Coordinates of C-alpha atoms and ligand atoms in Angstrom, one line a residue:
M1321 CA -17.8 -16.0 -1.7
A1322 CA -18.1 -15.4 2.0
V1323 CA -19.7 -12.0 2.6
S1324 CA -17.8 -10.0 5.2
T1325 CA -20.9 -8.3 6.6
P1326 CA -20.5 -6.9 10.1
S1327 CA -21.1 -9.4 12.7
S1328 CA -21.5 -7.8 16.1
N1329 CA -20.7 -11.1 17.7
L1330 CA -17.1 -10.7 16.4
F1331 CA -16.6 -7.7 18.7
Q1332 CA -18.5 -8.7 21.9
V1333 CA -15.2 -8.5 23.8
P1334 CA -13.5 -5.2 22.9
R1335 CA -9.7 -5.5 22.8
F1336 CA -8.9 -1.9 23.5
C1337 CA -10.3 1.5 24.3
P1338 CA -10.7 3.6 21.1
N1339 CA -9.5 6.7 22.9
P1340 CA -5.8 7.2 21.9
K1341 CA -5.1 9.0 25.2
C1342 CA -6.5 6.3 27.4
T1343 CA -4.3 3.8 29.2
H1344 CA -6.3 1.0 27.7
H1345 CA -5.7 2.1 24.1
Q1346 CA -2.9 -0.3 23.4
E1347 CA -4.1 -3.9 22.9
I1348 CA -1.3 -5.3 25.0
D1349 CA -2.7 -3.6 28.1
N1350 CA -6.1 -5.3 27.8
K1351 CA -5.7 -9.0 28.6
T1352 CA -8.6 -8.8 31.1
C1353 CA -12.1 -7.6 30.6
D1354 CA -12.4 -5.5 33.8
W1355 CA -11.6 -2.2 32.1
F1356 CA -15.0 -1.7 30.4
V1357 CA -18.7 -2.3 31.2
K1358 CA -21.5 -3.1 28.8
R1359 CA -24.0 -0.3 28.5
G1360 CA -27.0 -1.7 26.6
F1361 CA -27.7 -1.7 22.9
F1362 CA -28.7 0.7 20.1
P1363 CA -30.8 -0.4 17.2
T1364 CA -29.7 -0.1 13.6
Q1365 CA -31.5 -0.8 10.4
I1366 CA -28.9 -3.0 8.7
R1367 CA -27.0 -4.5 11.6
G1368 CA -29.8 -5.0 14.2
K1369 CA -28.9 -4.5 17.8
V1370 CA -25.4 -3.1 18.4
Q1371 CA -23.7 -3.5 21.9
R1372 CA -22.6 -0.4 23.6
F1373 CA -19.6 -0.2 26.0
L1374 CA -18.1 2.3 28.4
C1375 CA -14.4 2.5 29.3
K1376 CA -14.0 2.6 33.1
A1377 CA -10.7 4.5 32.9
C1378 CA -11.5 7.4 30.6
G1379 CA -15.3 7.3 30.5
I1380 CA -15.6 7.2 26.7
G1381 CA -18.5 5.3 25.2
F1382 CA -18.1 3.1 22.2
S1383 CA -19.8 0.1 20.6
S1384 CA -18.9 -3.2 19.0
Q1385 CA -19.2 -1.4 15.6
T1386 CA -16.2 0.8 16.6
F1387 CA -13.9 -2.1 15.8
H1388 CA -15.4 -3.2 12.6
I1389 CA -13.9 -2.3 9.2
S1390 CA -17.3 -0.7 8.3
Y1391 CA -17.2 1.7 11.3
L1392 CA -19.4 4.8 10.7
S1393 CA -20.4 3.5 7.3
H1394 CA -24.1 2.9 6.5
S1395 CA -23.3 0.4 3.8
D1396 CA -22.5 -3.2 4.2
V1397 CA -19.9 -4.0 1.6
D1398 CA -18.2 -7.2 0.8
Y1399 CA -14.6 -6.1 1.1
E1400 CA -13.2 -9.5 0.0
Q1401 CA -15.2 -9.1 -3.3
I1402 CA -13.8 -5.6 -3.8
S1403 CA -10.3 -6.9 -3.4
T1404 CA -11.0 -9.8 -5.8
L1405 CA -12.6 -7.5 -8.5
Q1406 CA -9.8 -5.0 -8.0
R1407 CA -7.1 -7.5 -9.1
S1408 CA -9.3 -8.9 -11.9
C1409 CA -8.7 -5.9 -14.0
A1410 CA -12.2 -4.5 -13.4
G1411 CA -12.6 -0.8 -13.7
V1412 CA -14.3 1.4 -11.1
R1413 CA -17.7 1.5 -12.8
Q1414 CA -17.6 -2.3 -13.5
I1415 CA -17.0 -3.0 -9.8
C1416 CA -19.8 -0.6 -8.8
R1417 CA -22.2 -2.2 -11.2
A1418 CA -21.3 -5.7 -10.3
M1419 CA -21.6 -5.0 -6.5
G1420 CA -24.6 -2.6 -6.7
I1421 CA -22.8 0.2 -4.9
T1422 CA -22.1 3.8 -5.7
N1423 CA -18.7 5.3 -6.6
R1424 CA -18.5 7.0 -3.2
V1425 CA -19.1 3.8 -1.3
Y1426 CA -16.5 2.1 -3.5
M1427 CA -13.9 4.8 -2.9
N1428 CA -14.6 4.8 0.8
S1429 CA -14.2 1.0 0.9
V1430 CA -10.9 1.1 -1.0
H1431 CA -9.5 3.5 1.7
R1432 CA -10.6 1.1 4.5
L1433 CA -9.2 -1.9 2.7
A1434 CA -5.9 -0.1 2.0
R1435 CA -5.3 0.9 5.6
N1436 CA -5.9 -2.7 6.7
N1437 CA -3.3 -3.8 4.2
L1438 CA -1.0 -1.1 5.4
A1439 CA -1.5 -2.3 9.0
L1440 CA -0.6 -5.8 7.9
F1441 CA 2.7 -4.7 6.2
D1442 CA 3.4 -2.4 9.2
L1443 CA 3.1 -5.3 11.6
A1444 CA 5.1 -7.7 9.4
L1445 CA 8.0 -5.3 8.8
A1446 CA 8.3 -3.4 12.1
D1447 CA 11.2 -5.5 13.4
W1448 CA 11.9 -7.6 10.3
Q1449 CA 15.3 -8.9 9.4
I1450 CA 15.4 -9.6 5.7
K1451 CA 16.5 -13.2 5.0
E1452 CA 17.1 -13.0 1.3
N1453 CA 18.6 -10.7 -1.4
A1454 CA 16.3 -8.2 -3.1
A1455 CA 15.6 -6.6 -6.4
M1456 CA 14.3 -3.1 -6.9
D1457 CA 12.7 -1.3 -9.8
G1458 CA 10.4 1.6 -10.7
F1459 CA 7.0 0.6 -12.1
E1460 CA 5.9 3.3 -14.6
S1461 CA 2.3 4.5 -14.9
F1462 CA 0.5 7.8 -14.7
V1463 CA -2.2 9.6 -12.8
V1464 CA -4.7 12.3 -14.1
S1465 CA -3.1 12.3 -17.5
Q1466 CA 0.1 11.1 -19.3
Y1467 CA 1.6 14.5 -18.5
S1468 CA 2.0 13.4 -14.9
P1469 CA 3.8 10.0 -15.1
T1470 CA 4.3 8.1 -11.9
N1471 CA 7.2 5.9 -10.8
V1472 CA 6.2 3.3 -8.2
H1473 CA 9.3 2.1 -6.4
L1474 CA 9.0 -1.6 -5.5
M1475 CA 11.5 -3.7 -3.7
A1476 CA 10.9 -7.5 -3.6
G1477 CA 12.6 -10.5 -2.2
S1478 CA 14.7 -12.3 -4.8
K1479 CA 13.6 -15.7 -3.6
S1480 CA 10.1 -15.0 -2.2
Q1481 CA 9.0 -12.2 -4.5
F1482 CA 7.4 -10.7 -1.4
P1483 CA 7.0 -6.9 -1.9
Y1484 CA 8.9 -5.2 1.0
Y1485 CA 8.5 -1.6 -0.1
M1486 CA 6.2 0.6 -2.3
D1487 CA 6.5 4.3 -2.9
L1488 CA 4.7 6.2 -5.6
V1489 CA 6.5 9.3 -7.0
V1490 CA 4.7 11.7 -9.3
M1491 CA 7.1 13.1 -12.0
N1492 CA 7.1 15.6 -14.8
R1493 CA 6.7 14.2 -18.4
K1494 CA 10.0 13.9 -20.3
G1495 CA 11.1 12.3 -23.5
R1496 CA 10.0 12.9 -27.1
M1497 CA 6.7 14.8 -27.6
T1498 CA 4.8 16.4 -30.5
V1499 CA 4.6 20.1 -30.6
K1500 CA 1.0 19.9 -29.3
Q1501 CA 2.0 17.6 -26.4
E1502 CA 4.8 20.0 -25.4
L1503 CA 2.2 22.8 -25.4
H1504 CA 0.0 20.8 -23.1
R1505 CA 2.9 19.9 -20.8
D1506 CA 3.8 23.6 -20.6
M1507 CA 0.2 24.5 -19.8
L1508 CA 0.3 22.1 -16.9
Q1509 CA 3.6 23.2 -15.6
R1510 CA 2.3 26.8 -15.4
H1511 CA 0.0 25.5 -12.7
W1512 CA 1.8 22.5 -11.2
S1513 CA 5.0 20.7 -11.5
A1514 CA 6.5 17.7 -9.7
S1515 CA 9.7 17.7 -7.7
T1516 CA 12.7 17.1 -9.9
T1517 CA 14.4 15.1 -7.2
G1518 CA 11.4 12.9 -6.4
I1519 CA 13.1 9.5 -7.4
V1520 CA 16.3 10.2 -5.5
D1521 CA 14.3 11.4 -2.4
S1522 CA 12.2 8.3 -2.4
C1523 CA 15.2 5.9 -2.9
R1524 CA 17.1 7.7 -0.1
I1525 CA 14.3 7.0 2.3
L1526 CA 14.1 3.4 1.2
F1527 CA 17.9 2.8 1.7
A1528 CA 17.8 4.5 5.1
E1529 CA 14.8 2.4 6.3
V1530 CA 16.0 -0.9 4.9
L1531 CA 19.3 -0.6 7.0
P1532 CA 17.8 -1.8 10.3
M1533 CA 16.6 -4.9 8.4
L1534 CA 20.1 -5.9 7.4
S1535 CA 22.0 -6.4 10.7
R1536 CA 22.6 -10.2 10.0
Y1537 CA 24.7 -9.4 6.9
T1538 CA 28.5 -9.2 7.1
P1539 CA 31.3 -8.5 4.6
G1540 CA 31.7 -12.3 4.2
E1541 CA 28.0 -12.8 3.6
P1542 CA 26.6 -9.7 2.1
W1543 CA 23.1 -8.7 1.2
I1544 CA 22.8 -8.1 -2.5
L1545 CA 20.5 -5.5 -4.0
Y1546 CA 19.8 -5.8 -7.7
T1547 CA 18.6 -2.8 -9.7
D1548 CA 18.7 -1.6 -13.2
E1549 CA 21.3 0.9 -14.3
K1550 CA 19.3 4.0 -13.4
R1551 CA 21.7 6.6 -12.0
E1552 CA 19.3 7.8 -9.3
Y1553 CA 19.9 4.7 -7.2
V1554 CA 23.6 5.3 -6.9
T1555 CA 23.1 9.0 -6.1
A1556 CA 20.6 8.1 -3.4
M1557 CA 22.9 5.4 -1.9
K1558 CA 25.7 8.0 -1.6
Q1559 CA 23.4 10.3 0.4
V1560 CA 22.8 7.7 3.1
R1561 CA 26.0 7.6 5.2
E1562 CA 25.3 4.2 6.9
F1563 CA 24.3 2.6 3.6
K1564 CA 27.4 4.0 1.9
K1565 CA 29.5 2.5 4.8
K1566 CA 28.0 -1.0 4.2
L1567 CA 28.7 -0.7 0.5
A1568 CA 32.3 0.2 1.3
D1569 CA 32.9 -2.7 3.8
K1570 CA 31.0 -5.0 1.3
S1571 CA 28.3 -6.1 3.8
V1572 CA 25.9 -4.8 1.1
L1573 CA 26.5 -5.3 -2.6
H1574 CA 24.7 -3.3 -5.3
I1575 CA 24.6 -5.1 -8.6
R1576 CA 23.3 -3.2 -11.6
I1577 CA 21.6 -5.2 -14.4
N1578 CA 21.0 -4.0 -17.9
S1579 CA 17.2 -3.6 -18.2
K1580 CA 17.4 -4.7 -21.9
I1581 CA 18.3 -8.3 -21.2
D1582 CA 15.6 -11.0 -21.3
R1583 CA 13.0 -10.8 -18.6
N1584 CA 13.1 -14.5 -17.7
L1585 CA 13.5 -16.5 -14.5
Q1586 CA 17.3 -16.4 -14.7
N1587 CA 17.3 -12.5 -14.8
R1588 CA 18.3 -11.3 -11.4
L1589 CA 15.7 -8.6 -11.6
F1590 CA 13.1 -11.4 -12.0
A1591 CA 11.3 -10.6 -8.6
V1592 CA 10.5 -7.0 -9.6
N1593 CA 9.9 -7.9 -13.3
Y1594 CA 7.3 -10.4 -12.0
L1595 CA 5.6 -7.8 -9.9
D1596 CA 5.6 -5.4 -12.8
R1597 CA 3.9 -7.9 -15.1
E1598 CA 1.4 -9.0 -12.4
I1599 CA 0.3 -5.4 -11.8
R1600 CA 0.2 -4.6 -15.5
T1601 CA -2.1 -7.6 -16.2
T1602 CA -4.4 -7.5 -13.1
S1603 CA -4.9 -3.8 -12.4
A1604 CA -7.3 -1.9 -14.6
G1605 CA -5.5 1.4 -13.9
H1606 CA -2.2 0.2 -15.2
V1607 CA -3.1 -1.8 -18.4
R1608 CA -1.1 -0.5 -21.3
E1609 CA -3.0 1.8 -23.8
T1610 CA -6.2 1.8 -21.8
T1611 CA -9.1 4.2 -21.4
R1612 CA -8.9 3.4 -17.7
H1613 CA -6.2 5.0 -15.6
D1614 CA -5.9 6.3 -12.1
R1615 CA -7.5 9.7 -11.7
E1616 CA -5.7 10.7 -8.5
V1617 CA -2.7 9.6 -6.5
H1618 CA -4.3 8.6 -3.2
M1619 CA -6.7 6.1 -4.8
S1620 CA -3.8 4.9 -7.0
E1621 CA -1.7 4.2 -3.8
C1622 CA -4.6 2.6 -2.0
R1623 CA -5.3 0.3 -4.9
M1624 CA -1.6 -0.6 -5.1
M1625 CA -1.7 -1.5 -1.4
I1626 CA -4.7 -3.8 -1.9
W1627 CA -2.9 -5.4 -4.7
M1628 CA 0.3 -5.7 -2.7
G1629 CA -1.6 -7.2 0.3
H1630 CA -3.1 -9.9 -1.9
H1631 CA 0.1 -10.6 -3.8
G1632 CA 2.2 -10.8 -0.6
F1633 CA -0.1 -12.6 1.8
F1634 CA -2.7 -14.5 -0.2
K1635 CA -1.5 -15.4 -3.7
K1636 CA 0.1 -18.8 -4.1
F1637 CA 3.8 -18.7 -5.0
R1638 CA 3.2 -20.4 -8.3
I1639 CA 0.0 -21.7 -9.9
E1640 CA 1.1 -25.3 -10.3
E1641 CA -0.9 -28.6 -10.0
K1642 CA 1.6 -30.2 -7.7
A1643 CA 0.8 -29.6 -4.0
G1644 CA 3.0 -29.6 -1.0
G1645 CA 6.1 -27.8 -2.4
I1646 CA 7.1 -24.2 -2.4
E1647 CA 4.5 -23.6 -5.1
D1648 CA 1.8 -24.2 -2.6
L1649 CA 3.0 -21.5 -0.2
T1650 CA 2.2 -17.8 -0.3
H1651 CA 5.0 -15.2 -0.9
A1652 CA 4.8 -14.1 2.7
E1653 CA 5.3 -17.7 3.8
V1654 CA 8.4 -18.0 1.6
A1655 CA 9.7 -14.7 2.9
G1656 CA 9.0 -15.8 6.5
V1657 CA 7.0 -12.7 7.5
L1658 CA 3.9 -14.8 8.3
E1659 CA 5.8 -16.0 11.4
V1660 CA 6.0 -12.5 12.9
P1661 CA 3.7 -12.6 16.0
G1662 CA 0.3 -11.2 15.2
V1663 CA 0.6 -11.3 11.4
K1664 CA -1.5 -14.4 10.9
E1665 CA -4.3 -12.8 13.0
A1666 CA -4.0 -9.5 11.2
K1667 CA -4.3 -11.4 7.9
Q1668 CA -7.4 -13.2 9.1
E1669 CA -8.9 -9.9 10.2
L1670 CA -8.2 -8.1 6.9
F1671 CA -11.7 -7.9 5.7
T1672 CA -13.5 -7.5 9.0
H1673 CA -11.5 -5.4 11.5
R1674 CA -10.7 -1.8 11.7
H1675 CA -7.0 -1.1 12.2
L1676 CA -5.8 2.1 13.8
H1677 CA -2.8 4.3 12.9
S1678 CA -2.1 4.8 16.6
H1679 CA -1.5 1.0 16.9
R1680 CA 1.2 0.9 14.3
K1681 CA 4.4 -0.9 15.2
S1682 CA 6.8 0.5 12.6
Q1683 CA 8.1 3.9 11.6
L1684 CA 8.2 3.1 7.9
S1685 CA 7.5 6.3 6.1
W1686 CA 6.1 4.7 3.0
I1687 CA 3.3 3.3 5.1
T1688 CA 2.7 6.7 6.8
K1689 CA 2.7 8.4 3.4
V1690 CA -0.1 6.3 2.0
W1691 CA -2.1 6.1 5.3
Q1692 CA -2.0 9.8 5.9
R1693 CA -2.4 10.8 2.2
E1694 CA 0.8 12.8 2.1
T1695 CA 1.4 12.5 -1.7
K1696 CA 0.5 15.6 -3.6
N1697 CA -1.8 15.3 -6.6
P1698 CA -0.9 16.8 -9.9
K1699 CA -3.4 19.4 -11.1
Y1700 CA -6.1 18.9 -13.7
V1701 CA -5.7 21.5 -16.4
D1702 CA -8.1 22.1 -19.3
F1703 CA -5.9 21.8 -22.3
E1704 CA -8.5 23.6 -24.5
T1705 CA -8.3 26.8 -22.5
G1706 CA -5.1 26.3 -20.5
K1707 CA -7.0 27.1 -17.3
C1708 CA -6.8 25.3 -14.0
K1709 CA -9.8 25.6 -11.7
D1710 CA -9.4 25.3 -8.0
K1711 CA -12.9 23.7 -7.8
G1712 CA -13.3 20.1 -8.9
Q1713 CA -9.6 19.1 -8.6
L1714 CA -9.5 15.4 -7.8
G1715 CA -8.2 13.9 -4.6
N1716 CA -8.1 17.1 -2.5
G1717 CA -11.4 16.5 -0.7
E1718 CA -11.3 16.0 3.1
L1719 CA -11.2 12.4 4.3
A1720 CA -13.1 11.5 7.4
R1721 CA -10.8 11.6 10.4
H1722 CA -11.6 8.1 11.4
L1723 CA -10.0 6.9 8.1
L1724 CA -6.7 8.6 8.9
A1725 CA -6.5 8.0 12.7
Ligands
ZN1266 ZN1 -10.5 4.5 27.8

């Protein structure tokens, strides 16, 4: 496998000034090279000589390393290998052992990879017009413990099975429980509980944000959204006035499918059933009845993004011997999103370049939520004592600013 070690040669001509306030910050402004000057080198142990630059407009200094995915990291990690192991059902410790890296380096790399995948989806979907019907479903898993189940909302193209949307919602545990389990649930809820309207809130945002992607659809040729019979979808649709209007004039149809019917190719929820199965079989954190599960929401979201990036942009449509047909294309090619200007380049730079939040093209809030780590973690409660310590709660540590910006 090609090792994506930093190559300073890649960034000998900087595309933009890293200062968000500078007039040369947006790439579009920087077609010429006269906005910066080269300012010598500095030596590093693992990367050799690194070129320094100076922006003539704002006077800020930076280096070729500023644009690399490993910016401010002292480890050279093969990001492509992390992505491969991640979807091969390897657990965190297995990945660390196989790659000879520590847990901290692994987590840091996952954040970097996730933001690059987010940037790829951001660019692809910023002005996107959906060209196919879609199916939507909630993928069920959990973080921290089974007392904090998660529902990951996924919307995928019916034809392409390209994932257009992902939002993780943490919920409270419901359903049948033993007396002891109820006791544990109550202990947790004394310290922490999830929003009871989480699913409706998440769906409402999805329906509002999918609207601009549907302008080609008319009452004669409607866009069809297939979901299961969960009541929350209907509630959320009613809360988005424009979406409700489209349902009324029949330029959008909502078709509910019983989730008990066979999960085969003919099932109109196939696209999301397929994602569900793929996540379940390739991600260690979501395998049924496993000792491995996600310990905190941000890593869970980041890993889901890396999975989505691979599924959408790299995985072949079907693993078939015959070449040249639709089977040979990626899901992004079938959906058409690879034709969006800049997306092919962003895909090529997935494992090497550093993408910035300030360069985002879309306003999609599910992308902001993951990138800026807005989801709140459930608390870890010691069920022996019923106590919940402030110290040692997972996922609440500070993340370096350069990983959020
Ligand atoms: Zn500048």
